[in-house]
């Protein structure tokens, strides 16, 4: 490529320019070696985006490769396609993935969250799969104390609701947590699940010299430029200056794009297709070319734009939404054009596939950038680092905690209701009511709530069980054990619903990887996640890494809790054998399955009531977990239990209330005399579930349990509406409902 030019975008650029674009000096040197010359500004901009943490995973890929990445049901290993793909039988596959949109949501909550939903759905339907379910995992600061956190929450929830409702995919579940560490930097993780015939899957690849390359969907604008780079740096007091890096979404355009893409997928006219997410045209052209071992010639002046006079690097790095790159079989152009014309969408040929691995970008007659595709991509020439680790001092301090040092409360009833009012425990109906959960009529959890969301696969009579789970406080206390718990809770939720887990996607939210303590948290969490996934035979199909989740004030970095969110998919082979969590009738017996311990570590009770922040992760034994999950599936499939609900945040008390609420029933239970009552009721030791059993099924239930290696005890029975604990009145279910359901609306009503 000639270096003689009057265009500043194609003039040679030096290391200082590279540093301003977020590249390290050593990375600039590597680029000059790859190109065999000094790069120009446009080329540096390309490498800046593609070698950002958000696109290259340069500080995480080495660790990620230690996760289990293969399994008998996997149809695509992690990183091979836009999303994970598992075989669900009968000629069908499930495509699923979770991603973050944290930084955009921090500075523009509505569009940040909305475009996160749009982007993750495009990852699904670019594979030819129709999205059938959405989930989300959200983290905010203390909404009771911080107006900014309420602003974040209002904007994020409305953005998710407006985009998802207009797009027409039900929200099946999710989670919402609150902690001061998320005040400036909320976490917004969106998951999408779709289904596709195994013989109709579209790959994100390119090949065939001379095949035309099309851009389809929306026009390209200046929104989202440098979005990938923005996602790879700290949130600071000046981050609002990066507002143009936040994309703007159009759900109605996305709906048209979905239908056009699925119509296209039904033909054999295309070679490959990829969503334009982070780094826009740059990313889709380089990743598709690298995967197919070919190159491309791209004419940027043919790209439909929303603004006149856009420069080459602006077109290349724009992250305008609702766009895809499609490689078409030569001679089938008119057929493809007709489909997109039918849906009134842009469909413009902007290039051709070429021999070799070089991508050339032209603007008019001028060659503005020429780069080897392989040098840009994850798993190719992108840099790989392993950062320094240092165990934080707090980790050893946590181990010093003893339950005996905490005084037992005088009034258990007051504590119980105080916990129900905690935003982390209270009903999230304020959130869920803003989402459409009924569209497409295959949500099976609306009138029969279950631990996992259940969506019917009408074509097979099976159901998918889907969930997102992570308790960042547990992971912060012990990253290894906390990550294992996140995987285990997801698997437990699916088992309680009657499903068997088959795959995992993850969204790994951490602080700055250059901080040795943060990188220690990350490496330990990856180890824990990997060990747990191997235990449940749930390979990691892909996901997302989000570093740089910090609040930066007074020159101090305050990282968020390490939050490796687990998205898990399971299969319910017989929809008549699904299980809900609600008590069914007065008189049913209530049993606790799993080992109870005198453990209040890391619980909402310990944090909220006793204001103790330092403690280890709660009790956990993965072999006990596995036995519990197996037993739950046996009990469900044999039809000997009427309800099942796991014990997690808020402990046994919260689980009992949540089981009683749907049918306005109550409970009369007796605590274990060997365990202090506050630990038994409010402790969050893992590996436990509550089930209800009718009188008629008690004998077969006991037979199954006595033959198992799972501890169990009779707690009591279901009542008409009174809540009794150790023969003491704890009010009525209506009393509990009022506190549980009104807590968050009251807080959010404040300005």
XYZ file of C-alpha atoms in Angstrom:
751
model
C 0.000 0.000 0.000
C 1.413 3.398 -0.957
C 2.241 5.808 1.832
C 2.073 8.880 -0.426
C -1.254 10.557 0.325
C -2.826 13.883 1.183
C -5.656 12.186 3.082
C -4.945 12.323 6.848
C -6.879 9.079 7.307
C -4.480 7.224 5.039
C -1.265 8.974 6.086
C 1.236 6.980 8.164
C 0.445 7.159 11.890
C 2.876 6.783 14.773
C 2.924 5.312 18.253
C 1.440 8.410 19.893
C -1.647 8.092 17.719
C -1.805 4.413 18.583
C -1.726 5.211 22.309
C -4.569 7.720 21.894
C -6.578 4.959 20.246
C -6.005 2.646 23.230
C -3.203 0.530 21.794
C -0.044 -0.269 23.744
C 3.376 0.700 22.299
C 4.282 -2.976 21.961
C 1.021 -3.574 20.101
C 1.898 -0.772 17.689
C 5.211 -2.498 17.012
C 3.433 -5.792 16.395
C 1.117 -4.101 13.889
C 4.060 -2.655 11.946
C 5.604 -6.141 11.818
C 2.364 -7.715 10.589
C 1.906 -5.106 7.862
C 5.597 -4.784 7.022
C 5.168 -1.004 7.115
C 3.859 1.848 9.204
C 0.062 1.667 9.513
C -2.129 4.615 8.604
C -4.755 6.159 10.865
C -7.621 4.077 9.476
C -5.678 0.849 9.911
C -4.729 1.801 13.464
C -8.396 2.485 14.161
C -9.229 -0.995 12.862
C -6.646 -2.634 15.117
C -7.708 -0.454 18.049
C -11.233 -1.865 17.837
C -10.325 -5.460 17.020
C -7.547 -5.672 19.604
C -9.650 -4.098 22.336
C -10.490 -6.383 25.211
C -14.118 -6.372 24.109
C -13.304 -7.955 20.731
C -10.056 -9.844 21.270
C -10.362 -11.092 24.875
C -6.627 -10.541 24.979
C -6.471 -10.595 28.770
C -8.888 -13.496 29.181
C -8.667 -15.940 26.275
C -5.906 -18.014 27.848
C -8.054 -18.574 30.924
C -11.226 -19.133 28.894
C -9.618 -21.961 26.962
C -9.412 -23.975 30.212
C -13.234 -24.196 30.377
C -14.921 -27.375 29.068
C -15.764 -26.588 25.448
C -17.117 -29.863 24.040
C -19.880 -32.325 24.810
C -22.148 -34.913 23.198
C -24.977 -32.433 22.541
C -22.768 -29.575 21.285
C -23.110 -28.760 17.595
C -20.686 -25.827 17.679
C -17.834 -25.335 20.100
C -17.261 -22.060 21.909
C -16.253 -19.267 19.549
C -17.093 -21.131 16.348
C -20.357 -19.295 15.659
C -22.293 -16.211 16.724
C -23.870 -18.210 19.573
C -23.707 -21.585 21.268
C -25.566 -24.442 19.610
C -26.802 -27.659 21.268
C -28.771 -30.584 19.899
C -32.210 -30.870 21.565
C -33.383 -33.855 19.537
C -35.981 -34.439 16.821
C -33.843 -32.590 14.266
C -33.823 -29.346 16.246
C -31.077 -27.307 17.868
C -31.072 -24.562 20.474
C -28.949 -21.455 19.870
C -28.274 -19.359 22.962
C -25.911 -16.702 24.238
C -25.540 -14.022 26.910
C -23.713 -10.708 26.539
C -23.167 -7.521 28.482
C -24.021 -3.922 27.682
C -22.690 -2.475 30.904
C -20.834 0.665 29.926
C -23.399 1.973 27.431
C -26.095 1.435 30.077
C -24.059 3.335 32.641
C -24.199 6.562 30.645
C -27.425 6.111 28.651
C -29.490 3.420 30.416
C -32.415 3.266 27.989
C -30.532 2.886 24.709
C -27.689 0.986 26.349
C -30.050 -1.728 27.570
C -32.285 -1.678 24.487
C -29.417 -2.201 22.070
C -28.035 -4.943 24.296
C -31.312 -6.815 23.770
C -31.217 -6.140 20.030
C -27.625 -7.267 19.667
C -28.035 -10.561 21.494
C -31.158 -11.427 19.493
C -29.293 -10.766 16.224
C -26.601 -13.208 17.312
C -29.345 -15.827 17.467
C -31.228 -15.188 14.244
C -28.104 -14.689 12.121
C -27.633 -18.421 12.706
C -31.063 -19.056 11.199
C -32.670 -19.586 14.615
C -35.901 -17.917 15.679
C -35.561 -16.332 19.145
C -38.200 -17.785 21.496
C -37.077 -16.530 24.901
C -35.140 -13.712 26.536
C -33.666 -13.410 30.010
C -31.673 -10.719 31.730
C -29.376 -10.351 34.721
C -29.222 -6.835 36.159
C -27.130 -5.190 38.883
C -27.632 -1.701 40.289
C -26.420 0.361 43.222
C -28.429 0.930 46.410
C -31.748 2.194 45.011
C -32.952 3.131 48.499
C -30.096 5.635 48.920
C -28.925 6.637 45.433
C -31.105 8.588 43.004
C -28.623 7.729 40.221
C -29.227 4.018 40.820
C -32.988 4.518 40.524
C -32.323 6.440 37.288
C -30.216 3.563 35.988
C -32.882 1.037 36.924
C -35.789 2.961 35.376
C -33.927 3.492 32.109
C -32.544 -0.034 31.822
C -35.838 -1.766 32.579
C -37.783 0.479 30.212
C -35.156 0.000 27.482
C -35.317 -3.792 27.799
C -39.119 -3.757 27.944
C -39.698 -1.381 25.037
C -37.253 -3.125 22.711
C -38.174 -6.694 23.643
C -41.927 -6.062 23.615
C -41.782 -4.434 20.190
C -39.534 -7.181 18.851
C -41.954 -9.836 20.046
C -39.970 -12.307 22.167
C -41.124 -13.152 25.726
C -38.942 -12.501 28.760
C -38.966 -15.797 30.662
C -36.921 -14.880 33.672
C -33.937 -13.135 35.116
C -32.477 -11.686 38.263
C -31.961 -8.258 39.802
C -29.421 -7.495 42.526
C -28.456 -4.332 44.345
C -25.194 -3.340 45.992
C -23.279 -0.065 46.387
C -20.399 -1.462 44.302
C -22.624 -1.186 41.190
C -23.579 2.466 41.784
C -21.668 4.058 38.902
C -21.263 0.949 36.790
C -24.469 -1.121 36.629
C -24.340 -4.533 35.000
C -26.787 -5.240 32.179
C -26.494 -8.820 30.873
C -28.986 -10.001 28.238
C -29.572 -13.591 27.126
C -31.456 -14.846 24.089
C -32.551 -18.390 23.249
C -33.701 -19.588 19.849
C -34.432 -22.793 17.943
C -33.427 -23.898 14.456
C -33.558 -27.043 12.359
C -30.138 -28.676 12.530
C -29.955 -28.727 8.730
C -30.777 -25.013 8.422
C -28.028 -23.530 10.626
C -26.205 -20.589 9.020
C -22.496 -20.251 9.694
C -20.626 -16.978 10.203
C -18.147 -17.673 7.429
C -17.073 -16.572 3.988
C -15.566 -18.423 1.034
C -15.768 -18.711 -2.724
C -13.697 -16.208 -4.713
C -15.969 -13.796 -6.531
C -18.984 -14.331 -4.296
C -20.688 -11.010 -3.552
C -20.728 -9.445 -0.082
C -23.888 -7.597 0.954
C -24.739 -5.282 3.831
C -28.396 -5.580 4.858
C -30.685 -3.812 7.306
C -30.351 -0.272 8.620
C -28.227 2.499 7.218
C -24.887 3.234 8.890
C -24.583 6.294 11.116
C -22.118 7.788 13.561
C -23.666 6.187 16.667
C -21.590 3.587 18.420
C -18.246 4.600 16.893
C -15.445 3.296 19.120
C -18.067 1.391 21.115
C -15.783 -1.640 21.455
C -12.963 0.553 22.731
C -15.345 2.342 25.104
C -16.363 -1.041 26.532
C -12.691 -1.741 27.228
C -11.938 1.122 29.593
C -12.983 2.320 33.022
C -16.146 4.268 33.672
C -15.094 7.664 35.047
C -16.578 11.053 35.845
C -15.954 12.060 32.204
C -17.581 9.025 30.593
C -20.582 11.066 29.463
C -18.183 12.535 26.905
C -18.303 9.095 25.259
C -22.062 9.231 24.681
C -21.657 8.921 20.876
C -20.193 5.468 21.564
C -23.678 4.353 22.671
C -25.735 2.818 19.870
C -29.351 3.686 19.081
C -31.769 0.826 18.473
C -34.906 0.365 16.371
C -36.841 -2.761 17.414
C -39.309 -2.535 14.538
C -36.449 -2.547 12.054
C -35.001 -5.536 13.887
C -38.313 -7.402 13.592
C -38.243 -6.893 9.826
C -34.616 -7.981 9.728
C -35.484 -11.123 11.706
C -38.223 -12.183 9.316
C -36.098 -11.407 6.252
C -33.146 -13.327 7.682
C -35.241 -16.404 8.470
C -36.757 -16.295 4.981
C -33.241 -16.072 3.582
C -32.131 -18.963 5.790
C -34.808 -21.161 4.237
C -33.014 -20.842 0.867
C -29.578 -22.136 -0.073
C -28.534 -18.819 -1.586
C -26.028 -17.755 1.050
C -22.578 -18.805 2.155
C -22.625 -17.122 5.557
C -24.089 -14.331 7.625
C -22.944 -12.353 10.657
C -24.371 -9.679 12.876
C -22.599 -6.316 12.946
C -22.053 -5.807 16.645
C -18.880 -4.538 18.262
C -16.570 -2.859 15.721
C -19.247 -3.032 13.021
C -18.125 -3.719 9.448
C -14.548 -4.178 10.631
C -15.449 -7.090 12.863
C -17.862 -8.899 10.549
C -15.579 -8.714 7.501
C -12.469 -9.825 9.366
C -14.064 -12.636 11.382
C -15.957 -14.107 8.423
C -12.852 -13.890 6.218
C -10.547 -15.399 8.821
C -12.919 -18.283 9.441
C -13.224 -19.033 5.728
C -9.531 -18.518 4.942
C -10.221 -15.856 2.356
C -10.147 -12.086 1.880
C -12.568 -9.365 0.810
C -12.556 -6.188 -1.247
C -15.019 -3.747 0.321
C -16.265 -0.472 -1.223
C -17.116 1.780 1.704
C -18.728 4.417 -0.521
C -21.448 1.872 -1.368
C -22.451 1.432 2.287
C -25.851 3.127 2.905
C -25.237 5.943 5.398
C -27.428 8.208 7.485
C -25.006 11.140 7.373
C -23.211 12.615 4.398
C -19.466 12.776 4.225
C -18.723 9.976 6.681
C -15.033 9.181 6.761
C -13.717 5.712 6.087
C -12.870 4.934 9.695
C -16.296 6.173 10.813
C -18.047 3.797 8.432
C -15.760 0.951 9.434
C -16.153 1.387 13.196
C -19.796 2.452 13.391
C -21.858 0.158 15.581
C -25.193 1.294 14.204
C -27.749 -1.365 15.024
C -29.897 -3.735 12.979
C -27.224 -4.477 10.328
C -25.751 -7.729 9.011
C -23.121 -8.849 6.571
C -24.172 -11.557 4.126
C -21.981 -13.494 1.706
C -24.157 -14.635 -1.203
C -23.589 -17.357 -3.779
C -22.688 -15.735 -7.085
C -25.672 -15.716 -9.416
C -28.216 -15.684 -6.565
C -28.040 -11.927 -5.968
C -31.480 -11.147 -7.376
C -33.111 -13.795 -5.176
C -31.561 -12.303 -2.040
C -32.361 -8.764 -3.145
C -36.009 -9.697 -3.636
C -36.339 -10.999 -0.076
C -35.014 -7.806 1.472
C -37.010 -5.635 -0.928
C -40.138 -7.488 0.252
C -39.347 -6.449 3.833
C -38.385 -2.915 2.777
C -34.797 -3.242 3.991
C -31.486 -2.076 2.578
C -29.664 -4.810 0.681
C -26.580 -3.487 -1.076
C -23.569 -5.259 -2.493
C -20.496 -3.617 -1.010
C -17.789 -6.047 -2.013
C -16.605 -9.444 -3.157
C -14.757 -12.398 -1.704
C -11.118 -12.552 -2.787
C -8.333 -15.096 -2.740
C -5.878 -14.950 0.138
C -6.498 -13.594 3.596
C -6.310 -9.838 3.056
C -9.188 -7.411 3.499
C -8.973 -4.256 1.409
C -11.220 -1.284 2.088
C -11.738 1.308 -0.644
C -13.431 4.689 -0.617
C -14.023 5.564 -4.230
C -10.831 4.729 -6.058
C -8.655 5.154 -2.975
C -7.387 2.160 -1.020
C -7.829 3.378 2.579
C -6.832 0.243 4.501
C -5.289 -3.136 3.745
C -4.987 -5.660 6.572
C -4.675 -9.446 6.941
C -7.947 -10.742 8.391
C -6.236 -13.359 10.545
C -4.126 -10.693 12.291
C -7.242 -8.997 13.646
C -9.218 -11.788 15.231
C -9.469 -13.697 18.450
C -7.600 -16.966 18.068
C -5.552 -15.508 15.204
C -3.079 -12.652 15.413
C -4.730 -10.708 18.222
C -2.418 -10.403 21.241
C -2.745 -12.766 24.198
C -1.749 -11.762 27.735
C -1.761 -13.304 31.175
C -1.708 -10.652 33.863
C -0.177 -10.600 37.325
C -2.260 -12.111 40.116
C -2.341 -11.280 43.821
C -4.631 -12.744 46.444
C -6.455 -9.850 48.158
C -5.915 -9.422 51.879
C -9.668 -9.542 52.479
C -9.789 -13.197 51.402
C -7.874 -14.381 54.481
C -9.891 -12.010 56.669
C -13.138 -13.608 55.482
C -12.032 -16.978 56.845
C -11.910 -15.578 60.381
C -15.688 -15.168 60.509
C -17.567 -17.387 62.976
C -21.322 -17.684 63.263
C -20.983 -17.959 67.042
C -19.656 -14.390 67.161
C -23.006 -13.109 65.866
C -25.792 -12.604 68.401
C -29.072 -14.334 67.756
C -31.934 -11.889 67.200
C -34.583 -11.478 69.858
C -37.409 -11.130 67.361
C -37.228 -13.608 64.488
C -40.536 -12.413 63.034
C -39.261 -8.839 62.708
C -36.094 -10.071 61.010
C -38.105 -12.280 58.652
C -40.218 -9.359 57.443
C -37.212 -7.051 57.243
C -35.625 -9.545 54.863
C -38.752 -9.694 52.715
C -38.450 -5.915 52.345
C -34.831 -6.104 51.170
C -34.622 -5.169 47.460
C -32.436 -8.247 46.905
C -35.188 -10.510 48.260
C -38.415 -8.627 47.555
C -40.621 -9.247 44.550
C -39.205 -7.984 41.258
C -42.708 -7.547 39.816
C -41.984 -3.837 39.288
C -39.433 -5.048 36.734
C -41.203 -8.057 35.230
C -44.510 -6.244 34.672
C -42.747 -4.011 32.143
C -41.858 -7.037 30.042
C -44.174 -8.987 27.755
C -43.949 -12.582 28.920
C -46.923 -13.904 26.925
C -46.071 -13.088 23.318
C -45.787 -16.185 21.062
C -47.851 -18.188 23.637
C -45.130 -20.711 24.471
C -44.194 -19.405 27.941
C -45.149 -22.186 30.347
C -44.142 -20.331 33.537
C -46.690 -17.492 33.591
C -49.414 -19.201 35.603
C -47.206 -21.948 36.994
C -44.046 -20.250 38.301
C -40.952 -22.404 38.397
C -37.318 -21.964 39.366
C -36.322 -21.874 35.697
C -38.231 -20.291 32.854
C -39.980 -22.917 30.730
C -40.678 -22.417 27.042
C -42.558 -24.951 24.948
C -40.997 -26.170 21.724
C -44.230 -26.608 19.844
C -42.572 -28.582 17.083
C -41.448 -31.379 19.448
C -43.647 -31.341 22.569
C -40.543 -30.810 24.688
C -39.700 -27.721 26.677
C -36.532 -25.760 27.292
C -35.684 -24.768 30.859
C -33.625 -21.578 30.945
C -32.119 -19.565 33.779
C -29.513 -16.924 34.637
C -27.776 -17.034 37.999
C -24.959 -15.493 39.991
C -24.535 -14.047 43.459
C -21.682 -11.538 43.165
C -21.310 -11.316 46.932
C -20.507 -15.047 47.094
C -17.962 -14.718 44.274
C -16.332 -11.721 45.927
C -16.009 -13.637 49.197
C -14.548 -16.705 47.498
C -14.202 -16.498 43.684
C -13.567 -20.218 43.218
C -16.424 -21.456 45.380
C -18.709 -18.564 44.401
C -18.403 -19.391 40.695
C -19.081 -23.053 41.428
C -22.192 -21.996 43.321
C -23.363 -19.855 40.380
C -23.192 -22.862 38.041
C -24.748 -25.137 40.659
C -27.656 -22.813 41.391
C -28.431 -22.615 37.687
C -28.390 -26.422 37.447
C -30.499 -26.667 40.633
C -33.105 -24.287 39.209
C -33.365 -26.400 36.076
C -33.600 -29.637 38.098
C -36.345 -28.140 40.324
C -38.270 -27.391 37.120
C -37.948 -30.936 35.787
C -35.127 -30.328 33.318
C -31.649 -31.679 32.670
C -28.919 -29.106 31.955
C -27.221 -29.368 28.572
C -25.085 -26.251 28.135
C -23.817 -23.004 29.611
C -23.173 -19.527 28.312
C -21.503 -16.983 30.546
C -21.106 -13.254 30.965
C -17.988 -12.549 33.002
C -18.206 -9.124 34.660
C -15.028 -8.057 36.446
C -12.917 -5.010 37.221
C -9.675 -3.905 35.581
C -7.558 -6.916 34.492
C -4.381 -4.909 35.099
C -5.258 -4.906 38.812
C -3.550 -8.068 40.185
C -6.305 -8.620 42.755
C -9.017 -8.395 40.097
C -7.124 -10.812 37.871
C -6.807 -13.220 40.792
C -10.590 -13.047 41.220
C -11.015 -13.708 37.514
C -8.628 -16.668 37.338
C -10.124 -18.284 40.460
C -13.665 -17.817 39.174
C -12.757 -19.441 35.846
C -11.329 -22.446 37.710
C -14.470 -22.782 39.808
C -16.753 -22.407 36.810
C -14.793 -24.993 34.846
C -14.833 -27.552 37.657
C -18.570 -27.112 38.186
C -19.385 -27.331 34.472
C -17.393 -30.547 34.211
C -19.275 -31.949 37.221
C -22.653 -31.318 35.567
C -21.460 -32.154 32.044
C -22.499 -28.715 30.851
C -19.912 -27.412 28.380
C -19.442 -23.671 27.981
C -20.743 -22.766 24.535
C -19.531 -19.165 24.530
C -20.463 -15.871 26.053
C -18.856 -12.576 26.862
C -16.094 -11.046 28.984
C -16.683 -7.580 30.392
C -13.680 -6.079 32.177
C -13.197 -2.526 33.432
C -16.348 -2.482 35.524
C -15.193 0.103 38.042
C -16.143 3.255 39.704
C -13.210 5.666 39.558
C -13.346 8.459 42.141
C -10.566 10.432 43.800
C -8.033 8.465 41.737
C -9.185 5.218 43.376
C -10.500 2.220 41.481
C -13.443 0.525 43.150
C -14.242 -2.648 41.218
C -17.709 -4.159 41.134
C -18.171 -7.518 42.783
C -16.779 -10.169 40.436
C -19.986 -11.312 38.756
C -19.636 -14.306 36.404
C -23.276 -14.621 35.337
C -24.263 -18.114 34.239
C -26.880 -18.624 31.546
C -27.936 -22.274 31.411
C -30.235 -24.223 29.129
C -31.813 -27.552 29.986
C -34.282 -29.917 28.347
C -37.603 -31.075 29.807
C -38.248 -34.183 27.688
C -41.895 -34.545 28.732
C -43.869 -31.346 29.323
C -46.336 -33.230 31.501
C -43.458 -33.871 33.916
C -42.503 -30.234 34.470
C -42.570 -28.867 38.002
C -43.690 -25.558 39.469
C -42.699 -24.013 42.799
C -46.125 -23.119 44.230
C -47.784 -25.002 47.077
C -50.886 -26.703 45.634
C -53.246 -27.373 48.515
C -53.792 -27.130 52.247
C -52.544 -30.155 54.137
C -49.679 -31.093 51.818
C -46.534 -32.038 53.717
C -43.453 -29.827 53.432
C -40.039 -31.497 53.314
C -36.554 -30.025 53.228
C -34.057 -31.897 51.041
C -30.317 -31.497 51.522
C -27.979 -30.849 54.395
C -28.685 -27.914 56.722
C -25.737 -26.391 58.573
C -25.296 -23.688 61.171
C -24.121 -21.281 58.518
C -25.085 -17.638 57.987
C -21.968 -16.687 56.021
C -22.397 -14.245 53.130
C -26.177 -14.238 53.573
C -28.527 -11.335 52.987
C -29.418 -11.791 56.666
C -25.822 -11.286 57.794
C -25.291 -8.286 55.531
C -28.622 -6.501 55.986
C -29.467 -7.266 59.617
C -26.014 -7.485 61.213
C -24.160 -5.160 58.772
C -21.291 -7.661 58.479
C -19.611 -7.549 55.048
C -16.696 -9.913 55.659
C -17.411 -13.632 55.678
C -16.643 -16.672 53.517
C -18.986 -18.028 50.864
C -21.841 -20.161 52.229
C -21.681 -23.913 52.769
C -21.298 -25.828 49.522
C -20.487 -29.396 48.513
C -20.720 -30.195 44.830
C -21.228 -33.932 45.296
C -24.173 -33.247 47.597
C -25.495 -30.864 44.936
C -25.311 -33.502 42.220
C -27.127 -36.067 44.357
C -29.852 -33.527 45.152
C -30.402 -32.695 41.481
C -30.617 -36.376 40.555
C -33.111 -37.014 43.344
C -35.263 -34.040 42.364
C -35.577 -35.350 38.812
C -36.553 -38.816 40.074
C -39.227 -37.385 42.387
C -40.624 -35.165 39.636
C -40.744 -37.860 36.979
C -42.279 -40.384 39.347
C -44.966 -37.848 40.189
C -44.560 -38.028 43.964
C -44.121 -34.295 44.699
C -46.425 -31.351 44.035
C -43.920 -28.488 44.193
C -40.170 -27.887 44.282
C -38.199 -24.738 45.010
C -34.507 -24.301 45.696
C -33.112 -22.454 48.708
C -30.905 -19.533 47.804
C -31.025 -15.804 48.604
C -32.839 -15.171 51.876
C -32.678 -18.809 52.965
C -35.469 -21.228 53.865
C -37.872 -18.512 55.068
C -37.848 -16.755 51.706
C -38.322 -20.021 49.800
C -41.349 -20.942 51.913
C -42.962 -17.524 51.411
C -42.349 -17.673 47.643
C -43.996 -21.109 47.509
C -47.003 -19.911 49.494
C -47.658 -16.663 47.610
C -49.022 -17.836 44.205
C -52.126 -19.572 45.651
C -52.362 -17.491 48.846
C -51.595 -20.492 51.053
C -49.507 -20.608 54.219
C -47.249 -22.950 56.178
C -46.690 -24.338 59.652
C -43.075 -25.466 60.103
C -40.700 -26.520 62.881
C -37.011 -25.631 62.760
C -34.202 -28.110 63.440
C -33.447 -28.058 67.170
C -29.786 -28.860 66.472
C -29.293 -25.610 64.511
C -29.803 -22.077 65.799
C -33.101 -20.764 64.384
C -31.685 -17.746 62.540
C -29.204 -19.962 60.684
C -31.882 -22.523 59.855
C -34.360 -19.933 58.579
C -32.103 -17.326 56.973
C -28.805 -19.071 56.223
C -27.970 -19.591 52.555
C -26.117 -22.898 52.676
C -26.310 -24.504 49.238
C -27.503 -27.884 48.010
C -31.031 -27.627 49.439
C -34.584 -27.539 48.130
C -38.099 -27.526 49.577
C -40.746 -29.890 48.202
C -44.399 -30.449 49.008
C -45.979 -33.903 49.093
C -49.625 -34.951 49.275
C -50.758 -37.472 51.901
C -51.351 -40.014 49.142
C -47.792 -39.762 47.857
C -45.973 -39.645 51.203
C -45.172 -43.377 51.284
C -43.584 -43.593 47.808
C -41.819 -40.282 48.501
C -40.287 -41.692 51.675
C -39.314 -44.886 49.884
C -37.397 -42.945 47.247
C -35.738 -40.650 49.782
C -34.681 -43.421 52.161
C -33.043 -45.236 49.266
C -31.100 -42.096 48.347
C -28.048 -40.477 49.910
C -29.809 -37.116 50.247
C -30.585 -35.935 53.803
C -34.183 -34.849 54.368
C -36.472 -33.760 57.175
C -40.169 -33.074 57.577
C -40.692 -29.365 58.147
C -44.461 -29.224 58.546
C -47.483 -28.729 56.334
C -49.249 -26.272 54.051
C -51.955 -24.157 55.739
C -54.877 -22.121 54.476
C -52.992 -18.849 54.898
C -51.399 -18.581 58.334
C -47.599 -18.543 58.690
C -46.329 -20.428 61.735
C -42.722 -21.101 62.771
C -42.024 -23.213 65.867
C -45.646 -22.717 66.913
C -45.153 -18.940 66.875
C -47.354 -16.818 64.594
C -45.503 -15.091 61.742
C -48.584 -13.320 60.421
C -50.488 -14.357 57.317
C -49.556 -14.754 53.692
C -51.346 -11.459 53.016
C -49.045 -9.744 55.538
C -46.009 -11.223 53.813
C -47.346 -10.335 50.350
C -47.795 -6.688 51.285
C -44.185 -6.330 52.445
C -42.730 -8.513 49.677
C -44.540 -6.874 46.771
C -44.578 -3.238 47.899
C -40.893 -2.854 48.858
C -39.416 -1.991 45.446
C -42.392 0.044 44.099
C -42.202 2.265 47.214
C -38.491 2.876 46.665
C -38.863 3.473 42.923
C -41.668 5.983 43.516
C -39.042 8.334 44.960
C -37.456 10.891 42.638
